[in-house]
Short mmCIF file of C-alpha atoms in Angstrom, two decimals:
data_model
loop_
_atom_site.label_atom_id
_atom_site.label_comp_id
_atom_site.label_asym_id
_atom_site.label_seq_id
_atom_site.Cartn_x
_atom_site.Cartn_y
_atom_site.Cartn_z
CA LYS A 23 88.46 99.60 116.61
CA ASN A 24 88.24 95.40 115.78
CA GLU A 25 90.01 93.58 117.52
CA VAL A 26 90.48 91.61 113.33
CA GLU A 27 90.30 93.24 110.48
CA GLN A 28 90.00 92.50 107.35
CA SER A 29 90.71 93.97 104.20
CA PRO A 30 89.37 94.48 101.51
CA GLN A 31 85.46 94.41 102.48
CA ASN A 32 84.75 93.59 98.82
CA LEU A 33 86.80 92.03 96.24
CA THR A 34 85.67 91.66 92.37
CA ALA A 35 87.65 89.72 90.16
CA GLN A 36 87.84 88.10 86.39
CA GLU A 37 88.51 84.36 86.57
CA GLY A 38 91.92 83.02 86.31
CA GLU A 39 93.42 86.13 89.01
CA PHE A 40 95.77 86.20 91.92
CA ILE A 41 93.54 87.02 94.74
CA THR A 42 94.97 88.00 98.42
CA ILE A 43 92.95 88.93 101.44
CA ASN A 44 94.24 90.50 104.41
CA CYS A 45 93.72 89.97 108.11
CA SER A 46 95.71 91.83 110.83
CA TYR A 47 94.46 91.18 114.64
CA SER A 48 95.64 93.54 117.80
CA VAL A 49 95.65 90.58 120.30
CA GLY A 50 97.54 87.81 121.72
CA ILE A 51 96.91 84.54 119.43
CA SER A 52 96.79 80.82 119.62
CA ALA A 53 95.65 80.49 116.15
CA LEU A 54 94.62 81.79 113.33
CA HIS A 55 91.21 80.15 110.97
CA TRP A 56 90.24 80.61 107.63
CA LEU A 57 86.42 80.26 107.13
CA GLN A 58 84.55 80.28 103.56
CA GLN A 59 80.50 81.21 103.75
CA HIS A 60 78.54 80.51 100.38
CA PRO A 61 75.52 82.12 100.38
CA GLY A 62 72.28 80.82 101.99
CA GLY A 63 74.91 79.32 105.03
CA GLY A 64 77.34 76.83 106.10
CA ILE A 65 80.71 77.73 107.48
CA VAL A 66 83.90 75.57 106.32
CA SER A 67 86.59 75.63 107.86
CA LEU A 68 89.62 76.32 105.16
CA PHE A 69 93.14 76.28 106.96
CA MET A 70 94.42 76.79 110.92
CA LEU A 71 97.64 78.81 111.35
CA SER A 72 99.81 79.05 114.25
CA SER A 73 102.77 79.40 111.92
CA GLY A 74 103.88 80.01 108.93
CA LYS A 75 102.56 78.59 105.50
CA LYS A 76 99.76 76.33 104.62
CA LYS A 77 98.34 74.82 100.90
CA HIS A 78 95.62 73.00 99.85
CA GLY A 79 95.16 73.00 96.02
CA ARG A 80 94.71 76.37 95.21
CA LEU A 81 94.39 78.08 98.54
CA ILE A 82 97.67 79.07 100.66
CA ALA A 83 97.07 80.73 104.00
CA THR A 84 100.54 82.30 105.05
CA ILE A 85 100.43 84.31 108.97
CA ASN A 86 103.41 86.26 110.46
CA ILE A 87 103.18 86.23 113.89
CA GLN A 88 105.53 88.81 114.88
CA GLU A 89 103.42 91.43 112.35
CA LYS A 90 100.00 90.22 113.43
CA HIS A 91 98.78 89.54 110.59
CA SER A 92 97.52 86.72 107.66
CA SER A 93 97.14 86.49 104.26
CA LEU A 94 94.39 84.20 102.29
CA HIS A 95 95.69 83.69 98.51
CA ILE A 96 93.65 81.91 95.93
CA THR A 97 95.09 81.65 92.92
CA ALA A 98 93.46 80.57 89.19
CA SER A 99 90.45 82.30 90.75
CA HIS A 100 86.67 80.59 89.45
CA PRO A 101 83.68 81.55 89.77
CA ARG A 102 82.98 79.09 92.54
CA ASP A 103 85.31 80.79 94.92
CA SER A 104 82.78 83.27 94.96
CA ALA A 105 81.81 83.71 98.40
CA VAL A 106 82.64 85.38 102.29
CA TYR A 107 85.92 84.62 103.81
CA ILE A 108 86.11 85.25 107.28
CA CYS A 109 89.72 85.16 109.67
CA ALA A 110 88.71 84.53 112.77
CA VAL A 111 91.29 84.39 115.61
CA ARG A 112 91.91 82.16 118.83
CA ARG A 113 92.97 84.60 121.69
CA ARG A 114 96.31 83.39 123.52
CA GLU A 115 94.22 84.25 126.88
CA THR A 116 90.67 83.04 126.34
CA SER A 117 89.67 79.83 127.78
CA GLY A 118 89.68 76.74 124.86
CA SER A 119 87.37 77.51 121.59
CA ARG A 120 86.19 81.29 121.72
CA LEU A 121 86.99 82.66 118.39
CA THR A 122 87.13 86.20 118.31
CA PHE A 123 86.06 87.55 114.32
CA GLY A 124 86.74 89.54 111.32
CA GLU A 125 83.82 91.23 109.27
CA GLY A 126 84.48 88.73 106.13
CA THR A 127 85.78 89.93 102.96
CA GLN A 128 83.13 89.53 99.96
CA LEU A 129 84.52 88.15 97.12
CA THR A 130 83.13 87.97 93.78
CA VAL A 131 84.98 86.28 91.01
CA ASN A 132 83.39 86.81 87.37
CA PRO A 133 83.26 84.28 84.70
CA ASP B 13 82.13 60.93 109.70
CA THR B 14 83.28 64.60 109.88
CA GLU B 15 79.72 66.60 109.92
CA VAL B 16 77.75 68.87 111.91
CA THR B 17 74.29 68.37 110.58
CA GLN B 18 71.36 70.98 111.32
CA THR B 19 67.82 70.73 111.54
CA PRO B 20 65.39 72.47 110.19
CA LYS B 21 67.07 74.16 107.05
CA HIS B 22 64.24 76.58 107.54
CA LEU B 23 61.49 77.70 110.33
CA VAL B 24 59.02 80.08 110.23
CA MET B 25 57.63 80.91 113.36
CA GLY B 26 55.17 83.49 115.07
CA MET B 27 56.31 85.01 118.40
CA THR B 28 53.80 83.46 120.92
CA ASN B 29 54.75 79.94 119.23
CA LYS B 30 57.87 77.75 120.65
CA LYS B 31 59.82 75.67 118.25
CA SER B 32 63.21 73.91 118.99
CA LEU B 33 66.73 73.64 116.39
CA LYS B 34 68.41 71.15 116.77
CA CYS B 35 72.12 70.36 115.97
CA GLU B 36 74.25 67.12 116.19
CA GLN B 37 77.53 65.49 115.41
CA HIS B 38 79.34 62.20 116.01
CA MET B 39 82.79 63.21 115.71
CA GLY B 40 83.48 62.64 119.65
CA HIS B 41 83.86 66.28 120.01
CA ARG B 42 83.20 67.53 123.86
CA ALA B 43 82.42 71.71 122.77
CA MET B 44 79.53 72.76 121.29
CA TYR B 45 78.02 76.27 119.83
CA TRP B 46 75.42 77.88 119.27
CA TYR B 47 75.99 81.41 116.92
CA LYS B 48 73.67 83.70 115.97
CA GLN B 49 74.60 85.54 112.48
CA LYS B 50 72.85 88.51 110.66
CA ALA B 51 73.16 89.11 107.01
CA LYS B 52 76.32 90.31 105.96
CA LYS B 53 78.01 90.25 109.90
CA PRO B 54 80.46 87.95 111.15
CA PRO B 55 78.86 85.20 113.73
CA GLU B 56 78.11 86.01 117.25
CA LEU B 57 78.61 83.70 119.76
CA MET B 58 75.31 82.58 122.46
CA PHE B 59 76.39 79.67 124.02
CA VAL B 60 78.86 76.58 124.65
CA TYR B 61 78.19 73.72 126.35
CA SER B 62 81.76 71.66 127.25
CA TYR B 63 81.39 68.16 128.52
CA GLU B 64 77.96 68.92 127.96
CA LYS B 65 77.78 71.52 130.96
CA LEU B 66 77.16 74.79 129.87
CA SER B 67 80.08 76.95 130.05
CA ILE B 68 79.78 80.18 128.27
CA ASN B 69 76.38 82.27 127.69
CA GLU B 70 76.71 85.16 126.10
CA SER B 71 74.14 87.37 128.17
CA VAL B 72 71.74 86.11 125.37
CA PRO B 73 67.80 86.46 126.65
CA SER B 74 65.77 84.13 128.15
CA ARG B 75 63.94 83.11 125.29
CA PHE B 76 66.89 80.99 124.18
CA SER B 77 67.11 78.31 125.75
CA PRO B 78 70.01 75.95 125.34
CA GLU B 79 69.72 71.89 126.19
CA CYS B 80 72.80 69.44 125.69
CA PRO B 81 70.71 66.09 126.57
CA ASN B 82 73.80 64.17 125.39
CA SER B 83 77.83 64.51 124.03
CA SER B 84 76.32 64.31 120.16
CA LEU B 85 73.23 66.58 120.54
CA LEU B 86 72.63 69.83 120.74
CA ASN B 87 69.21 71.83 120.81
CA LEU B 88 68.33 75.34 121.27
CA HIS B 89 64.46 75.89 122.26
CA LEU B 90 62.75 78.98 121.33
CA HIS B 91 59.65 80.76 123.00
CA ALA B 92 58.07 84.19 122.91
CA LEU B 93 60.90 85.07 119.67
CA GLN B 94 60.93 88.80 118.33
CA PRO B 95 61.07 90.05 114.76
CA GLU B 96 64.87 91.05 115.39
CA ASP B 97 65.57 87.13 116.17
CA SER B 98 65.27 86.37 112.60
CA ALA B 99 68.96 85.58 111.21
CA LEU B 100 71.09 82.22 110.73
CA TYR B 101 71.68 80.13 113.55
CA LEU B 102 74.84 78.25 113.03
CA CYS B 103 76.20 75.23 115.16
CA ALA B 104 79.30 73.96 115.96
CA SER B 105 81.32 71.44 117.46
CA SER B 106 85.03 71.00 118.16
CA PRO B 107 87.46 68.67 120.29
CA LEU B 108 88.40 70.54 124.04
CA GLY B 109 92.08 71.06 123.43
CA GLY B 110 94.51 69.94 121.11
CA SER B 111 93.63 72.24 117.95
CA TYR B 112 90.40 73.19 118.96
CA GLU B 113 88.93 73.20 115.52
CA GLN B 114 85.66 74.23 115.21
CA TYR B 115 82.90 73.08 112.85
CA PHE B 116 80.48 74.22 111.58
CA GLY B 117 76.84 73.02 110.55
CA PRO B 118 74.40 74.11 107.39
CA GLY B 119 72.32 76.42 109.98
CA THR B 120 68.95 76.94 110.47
CA ARG B 121 67.61 79.93 108.43
CA LEU B 122 65.23 81.48 111.22
CA THR B 123 62.32 83.80 110.68
CA VAL B 124 59.81 85.41 113.19
CA THR B 125 57.20 87.49 111.78
#
């Protein structure tokens, strides 16, 4: 079993829909990251969380440390949100900034 | 400047060639990383440099040779690669301490023929 599990693996939505991507992890962490990767490559860091909730524009990320679970929400989804969303954790016991990645969620938003 | 740049964007090389990938950042970050990413998979860590010294080598074959000539530059030298080494190679940087948040470059798409 992977230490970081994401669901769903694939998600198709219509423009304007509210989207939720989930991430569960089985290890103690010092931080959780949500990353976005568009086709063709580069990865953008969306959020880094160690507790509570963060909001940036139409994106909201929450984390429940006790339940070892995080969600990424996208409100009023748009075709430009189509990308792979990756959850990654920084394990508490490892040194520095090594990340453990989930397998990613492929999001497609249709117009 | 919050950007990590990588060159080239695309590289096609034969199995007998020697080539290098280059990564640069000017954010003052003292940790730099190389990742390899195959299609539809998450990135796999290859190497980490901390204060220009190699701190993590994830048992990467010696045909990949990293180099960190100064705090802003990271190179990955490639020699005698195999077709299965074809992948997206991502560079990242982060501060050491504090948030450790990683900033990724756009990647180099490598094809080995």
